[in-house]
Amino acid sequence: MAFKHENVADLYDIGVVLGSGHFGQVRQVTERSTGAQWAGKFIKTRKSAGSRLGVERSAVEREVELLQALTHPSIMALKDVFECRAEMVLIVELISGGELFDFIAAKDNVTESEAIAFLKQILEGVGFMHSKHIAHFDLKPENIMLSDKDAANPTIKLIDFGLAHQFKQGEEYKSMCGTPQYIPPEVINYSPLSTATDMWSIGVITYILLSGLSPFQDNTDEETLRNIIAMKFEFPEHVFSMTSESAKDFIKKLLVKDPIERMTAEECLIHQWIKPMTRKQMAN
Ligand SMILES: COc1cc(-c2ccc3ncc(-c4cccc([C@@H](O)NCCN(C)C)c4)n3n2)ccc1O
């Protein structure tokens, strides 16, 4: 998708700021020609190679390239890209149900069937991403949004592919990025990463969905990272007493130190907790 060099404000009414992060600002925008509502991610790019402010233009081009390859119901859709002087704007679908993080926070805890319904969608989206050898590298409840939180079965949308990477055949890729409580040991050890890195994050997200607790989080990032390296996590009885053994087995098969031993998204989707056997299958 070529970057349009028109002024985004000529085609869209720029609305309120929805949120901001390492990536820049996300604003609600209205397409003048149709009245349709979208979200615009406004990214300040670096004015010069030496500058510390703003984002490298090449990083934004990479993100756009990845998003163009990712057309899936569980991944936010990219509609248009603009570049004007030192700003790039990605026009993406508007997601109005807020973050999964807030949905969990608003409830004491999520039931296992609600968690399974969310996880099936997350795993479908992540499995699709991984089938194209793309890893997200920043999966966390804040980057999983809901299309309509009041719907009976909210649809999830994965956002923020600013740290994502597409692996080339045989390539070794290392990075120290991510959010401490969701990153696996291989990121901390600066070992080669893979799509399995995302699967560890899904294990942490599942633990949080079912308990409201974060398995490795401690008082400081340093202590959190130490807990991850030591594989120091447990299922406290006062929170997990009503949680099924198969749910805990699902989490244990993702919070595995060796990335090769971790379940893939495909394996998760046929795990007993996510896809229980039918009575007929049990009978066989
Ligand atoms: C295209 O890249 C991004 C899109 C978006 C995105 C796309 C559609 C969309 N509809 C509504 C919102 C939205 C609404 C409230 C807050 C935010 C965001 O600032 N918080 C979510 C991510 N957070 C952890 C940075 C985003 N978004 N955010 C967020 C981060 C991105 O890097």
mmCIF file with all atom_site columns, C-alpha atoms in Angstrom, residues 116-191:
data_model
loop_
_atom_site.group_PDB
_atom_site.id
_atom_site.type_symbol
_atom_site.label_atom_id
_atom_site.label_alt_id
_atom_site.label_comp_id
_atom_site.label_asym_id
_atom_site.label_entity_id
_atom_site.label_seq_id
_atom_site.pdbx_PDB_ins_code
_atom_site.Cartn_x
_atom_site.Cartn_y
_atom_site.Cartn_z
_atom_site.occupancy
_atom_site.B_iso_or_equiv
_atom_site.pdbx_formal_charge
_atom_site.auth_seq_id
_atom_site.auth_comp_id
_atom_site.auth_asym_id
_atom_site.auth_atom_id
_atom_site.pdbx_PDB_model_num
ATOM 1  C CA . ILE A 1 116 ? -12.465 -19.846 26.473 1.00 0.00 ? 116 ILE A CA 1
ATOM 2  C CA . ALA A 1 117 ? -14.645 -17.738 24.146 1.00 0.00 ? 117 ALA A CA 1
ATOM 3  C CA . PHE A 1 118 ? -12.065 -14.908 24.219 1.00 0.00 ? 118 PHE A CA 1
ATOM 4  C CA . LEU A 1 119 ? -9.095  -17.266 23.912 1.00 0.00 ? 119 LEU A CA 1
ATOM 5  C CA . LYS A 1 120 ? -10.543 -19.098 20.888 1.00 0.00 ? 120 LYS A CA 1
ATOM 6  C CA . GLN A 1 121 ? -10.673 -15.794 19.013 1.00 0.00 ? 121 GLN A CA 1
ATOM 7  C CA . ILE A 1 122 ? -7.227  -14.707 20.229 1.00 0.00 ? 122 ILE A CA 1
ATOM 8  C CA . LEU A 1 123 ? -5.774  -18.103 19.218 1.00 0.00 ? 123 LEU A CA 1
ATOM 9  C CA . GLU A 1 124 ? -7.450  -17.962 15.792 1.00 0.00 ? 124 GLU A CA 1
ATOM 10 C CA . GLY A 1 125 ? -5.946  -14.515 15.160 1.00 0.00 ? 125 GLY A CA 1
ATOM 11 C CA . VAL A 1 126 ? -2.520  -15.414 16.574 1.00 0.00 ? 126 VAL A CA 1
ATOM 12 C CA . GLY A 1 127 ? -2.541  -18.764 14.709 1.00 0.00 ? 127 GLY A CA 1
ATOM 13 C CA . PHE A 1 128 ? -3.247  -16.906 11.451 1.00 0.00 ? 128 PHE A CA 1
ATOM 14 C CA . MET A 1 129 ? -0.452  -14.423 12.205 1.00 0.00 ? 129 MET A CA 1
ATOM 15 C CA . HIS A 1 130 ? 1.978   -17.273 13.004 1.00 0.00 ? 130 HIS A CA 1
ATOM 16 C CA . SER A 1 131 ? 0.987   -19.131 9.808  1.00 0.00 ? 131 SER A CA 1
ATOM 17 C CA . LYS A 1 132 ? 2.509   -16.127 7.974  1.00 0.00 ? 132 LYS A CA 1
ATOM 18 C CA . HIS A 1 133 ? 5.610   -16.337 10.214 1.00 0.00 ? 133 HIS A CA 1
ATOM 19 C CA . ILE A 1 134 ? 4.626   -13.047 11.898 1.00 0.00 ? 134 ILE A CA 1
ATOM 20 C CA . ALA A 1 135 ? 4.979   -12.671 15.687 1.00 0.00 ? 135 ALA A CA 1
ATOM 21 C CA . HIS A 1 136 ? 3.266   -9.826  17.579 1.00 0.00 ? 136 HIS A CA 1
ATOM 22 C CA . PHE A 1 137 ? 5.839   -9.602  20.437 1.00 0.00 ? 137 PHE A CA 1
ATOM 23 C CA . ASP A 1 138 ? 3.644   -7.415  22.647 1.00 0.00 ? 138 ASP A CA 1
ATOM 24 C CA . LEU A 1 139 ? 0.541   -9.493  23.366 1.00 0.00 ? 139 LEU A CA 1
ATOM 25 C CA . LYS A 1 140 ? -1.122  -8.293  26.574 1.00 0.00 ? 140 LYS A CA 1
ATOM 26 C CA . PRO A 1 141 ? -4.697  -7.488  27.681 1.00 0.00 ? 141 PRO A CA 1
ATOM 27 C CA . GLU A 1 142 ? -4.178  -3.804  26.804 1.00 0.00 ? 142 GLU A CA 1
ATOM 28 C CA . ASN A 1 143 ? -3.480  -4.769  23.179 1.00 0.00 ? 143 ASN A CA 1
ATOM 29 C CA . ILE A 1 144 ? -6.533  -7.001  22.910 1.00 0.00 ? 144 ILE A CA 1
ATOM 30 C CA . MET A 1 145 ? -9.589  -4.831  22.318 1.00 0.00 ? 145 MET A CA 1
ATOM 31 C CA . LEU A 1 146 ? -13.299 -5.631  22.150 1.00 0.00 ? 146 LEU A CA 1
ATOM 32 C CA . SER A 1 147 ? -15.437 -4.558  19.215 1.00 0.00 ? 147 SER A CA 1
ATOM 33 C CA . ASP A 1 148 ? -18.530 -4.181  21.413 1.00 0.00 ? 148 ASP A CA 1
ATOM 34 C CA . LYS A 1 149 ? -18.116 -4.983  25.125 1.00 0.00 ? 149 LYS A CA 1
ATOM 35 C CA . ASP A 1 150 ? -21.892 -5.134  25.670 1.00 0.00 ? 150 ASP A CA 1
ATOM 36 C CA . ALA A 1 151 ? -22.454 -7.793  23.022 1.00 0.00 ? 151 ALA A CA 1
ATOM 37 C CA . ALA A 1 152 ? -23.343 -11.298 24.270 1.00 0.00 ? 152 ALA A CA 1
ATOM 38 C CA . ASN A 1 153 ? -20.121 -12.597 22.679 1.00 0.00 ? 153 ASN A CA 1
ATOM 39 C CA . PRO A 1 154 ? -17.757 -9.627  22.227 1.00 0.00 ? 154 PRO A CA 1
ATOM 40 C CA . THR A 1 155 ? -15.447 -9.882  19.230 1.00 0.00 ? 155 THR A CA 1
ATOM 41 C CA . ILE A 1 156 ? -11.801 -9.381  20.064 1.00 0.00 ? 156 ILE A CA 1
ATOM 42 C CA . LYS A 1 157 ? -9.358  -7.378  17.924 1.00 0.00 ? 157 LYS A CA 1
ATOM 43 C CA . LEU A 1 158 ? -5.585  -7.559  18.230 1.00 0.00 ? 158 LEU A CA 1
ATOM 44 C CA . ILE A 1 159 ? -3.976  -4.119  17.949 1.00 0.00 ? 159 ILE A CA 1
ATOM 45 C CA . ASP A 1 160 ? -0.542  -2.452  18.164 1.00 0.00 ? 160 ASP A CA 1
ATOM 46 C CA . PHE A 1 161 ? 1.806   -4.284  15.782 1.00 0.00 ? 161 PHE A CA 1
ATOM 47 C CA . GLY A 1 162 ? 4.579   -1.766  16.426 1.00 0.00 ? 162 GLY A CA 1
ATOM 48 C CA . LEU A 1 163 ? 6.892   -4.482  17.806 1.00 0.00 ? 163 LEU A CA 1
ATOM 49 C CA . ALA A 1 164 ? 5.750   -7.224  15.385 1.00 0.00 ? 164 ALA A CA 1
ATOM 50 C CA . HIS A 1 165 ? 8.234   -9.051  13.140 1.00 0.00 ? 165 HIS A CA 1
ATOM 51 C CA . GLN A 1 166 ? 7.999   -11.328 10.099 1.00 0.00 ? 166 GLN A CA 1
ATOM 52 C CA . PHE A 1 167 ? 10.595  -14.129 10.204 1.00 0.00 ? 167 PHE A CA 1
ATOM 53 C CA . LYS A 1 168 ? 12.532  -14.951 7.041  1.00 0.00 ? 168 LYS A CA 1
ATOM 54 C CA . GLN A 1 169 ? 13.490  -18.604 6.442  1.00 0.00 ? 169 GLN A CA 1
ATOM 55 C CA . GLY A 1 170 ? 16.273  -19.591 8.868  1.00 0.00 ? 170 GLY A CA 1
ATOM 56 C CA . GLU A 1 171 ? 16.623  -16.040 10.240 1.00 0.00 ? 171 GLU A CA 1
ATOM 57 C CA . GLU A 1 172 ? 17.726  -15.493 13.865 1.00 0.00 ? 172 GLU A CA 1
ATOM 58 C CA . TYR A 1 173 ? 15.893  -12.551 15.522 1.00 0.00 ? 173 TYR A CA 1
ATOM 59 C CA . LYS A 1 174 ? 16.562  -11.110 18.992 1.00 0.00 ? 174 LYS A CA 1
ATOM 60 C CA . SER A 1 175 ? 14.915  -8.201  20.785 1.00 0.00 ? 175 SER A CA 1
ATOM 61 C CA . MET A 1 176 ? 14.622  -6.891  24.325 1.00 0.00 ? 176 MET A CA 1
ATOM 62 C CA . CYS A 1 177 ? 11.200  -5.311  23.681 1.00 0.00 ? 177 CYS A CA 1
ATOM 63 C CA . GLY A 1 178 ? 7.898   -6.172  25.297 1.00 0.00 ? 178 GLY A CA 1
ATOM 64 C CA . THR A 1 179 ? 6.205   -5.621  28.648 1.00 0.00 ? 179 THR A CA 1
ATOM 65 C CA . PRO A 1 180 ? 7.996   -7.260  31.637 1.00 0.00 ? 180 PRO A CA 1
ATOM 66 C CA . GLN A 1 181 ? 5.131   -9.291  33.135 1.00 0.00 ? 181 GLN A CA 1
ATOM 67 C CA . TYR A 1 182 ? 4.253   -10.850 29.722 1.00 0.00 ? 182 TYR A CA 1
ATOM 68 C CA . ILE A 1 183 ? 7.708   -11.621 28.306 1.00 0.00 ? 183 ILE A CA 1
ATOM 69 C CA . PRO A 1 184 ? 9.217   -15.145 28.260 1.00 0.00 ? 184 PRO A CA 1
ATOM 70 C CA . PRO A 1 185 ? 12.677  -16.217 29.501 1.00 0.00 ? 185 PRO A CA 1
ATOM 71 C CA . GLU A 1 186 ? 14.199  -16.141 25.978 1.00 0.00 ? 186 GLU A CA 1
ATOM 72 C CA . VAL A 1 187 ? 13.598  -12.382 25.717 1.00 0.00 ? 187 VAL A CA 1
ATOM 73 C CA . ILE A 1 188 ? 15.288  -11.762 29.086 1.00 0.00 ? 188 ILE A CA 1
ATOM 74 C CA . ASN A 1 189 ? 18.194  -14.057 28.129 1.00 0.00 ? 189 ASN A CA 1
ATOM 75 C CA . TYR A 1 190 ? 18.479  -12.289 24.753 1.00 0.00 ? 190 TYR A CA 1
ATOM 76 C CA . SER A 1 191 ? 18.130  -15.692 23.045 1.00 0.00 ? 191 SER A CA 1
#
